CSV table of C-alpha atoms in Angstrom, one decimal:
chain,number,residue,atom,x,y,z
M,4,MET,CA,119.1,86.8,141.6
M,5,GLN,CA,117.0,89.4,142.9
M,6,ASN,CA,114.0,90.4,140.9
M,7,GLN,CA,113.7,87.1,139.1
M,8,LYS,CA,110.4,84.8,138.9
M,9,ARG,CA,110.8,81.0,137.8
M,10,VAL,CA,108.8,78.9,136.2
M,11,LEU,CA,108.7,75.2,136.1
M,12,ILE,CA,106.5,73.2,133.4
M,13,GLU,CA,106.5,69.6,134.2
M,14,ASN,CA,104.3,66.4,133.1
M,15,VAL,CA,102.6,67.5,130.3
M,16,LEU,CA,100.2,65.6,128.5
M,17,PRO,CA,99.2,64.2,126.4
M,18,GLN,CA,102.6,62.7,125.1
M,19,LEU,CA,104.1,59.6,123.2
M,20,ASP,CA,107.1,57.9,124.3
M,21,ASN,CA,108.3,60.3,126.8
M,22,ASP,CA,107.9,63.4,124.5
M,23,VAL,CA,109.9,61.6,121.9
M,24,PHE,CA,107.0,61.7,119.3
M,25,PHE,CA,104.2,64.4,118.7
M,26,ILE,CA,100.9,63.3,119.3
M,27,LYS,CA,98.1,63.4,116.0
M,28,ARG,CA,94.6,64.7,115.6
M,29,ILE,CA,92.4,65.7,112.6
M,30,VAL,CA,91.5,69.3,112.8
M,31,VAL,CA,87.9,69.1,114.7
M,32,GLN,CA,89.0,66.8,117.3
M,33,LYS,CA,89.4,68.4,120.5
M,34,VAL,CA,92.3,67.6,122.5
M,35,THR,CA,92.6,67.8,126.3
M,36,ILE,CA,95.7,69.3,127.8
M,37,THR,CA,97.0,69.1,131.1
M,38,THR,CA,100.4,70.3,133.2
M,39,ASP,CA,101.7,71.2,136.5
M,40,VAL,CA,103.1,74.5,136.4
M,41,ILE,CA,105.1,75.9,139.7
M,42,SER,CA,106.7,79.4,140.0
M,43,ASP,CA,108.3,81.2,143.1
M,44,GLY,CA,105.9,83.3,145.1
M,45,HIS,CA,102.3,83.5,145.5
M,46,TYR,CA,101.6,84.8,141.9
M,47,VAL,CA,98.7,84.3,140.1
M,48,MET,CA,99.5,82.7,136.7
M,49,GLU,CA,97.4,82.2,133.7
M,50,ILE,CA,98.5,79.4,131.3
M,51,ALA,CA,97.9,79.3,127.5
M,52,ALA,CA,98.7,76.6,125.1
M,53,PHE,CA,98.9,77.7,121.3
M,54,LEU,CA,98.0,74.8,119.0
M,55,PHE,CA,99.5,74.9,115.6
């Protein structure tokens, strides 16, 4: 397990029915996404969301 870095991503919002369904939005509507991200050590992380 040396030099392994683990990342845990949980509590991603928005979600519908406990992540069973995708959220729906129109093209010009803004969406705020929040999440909890935890990793090993004291690293500075940058998180990006790719929307399609």
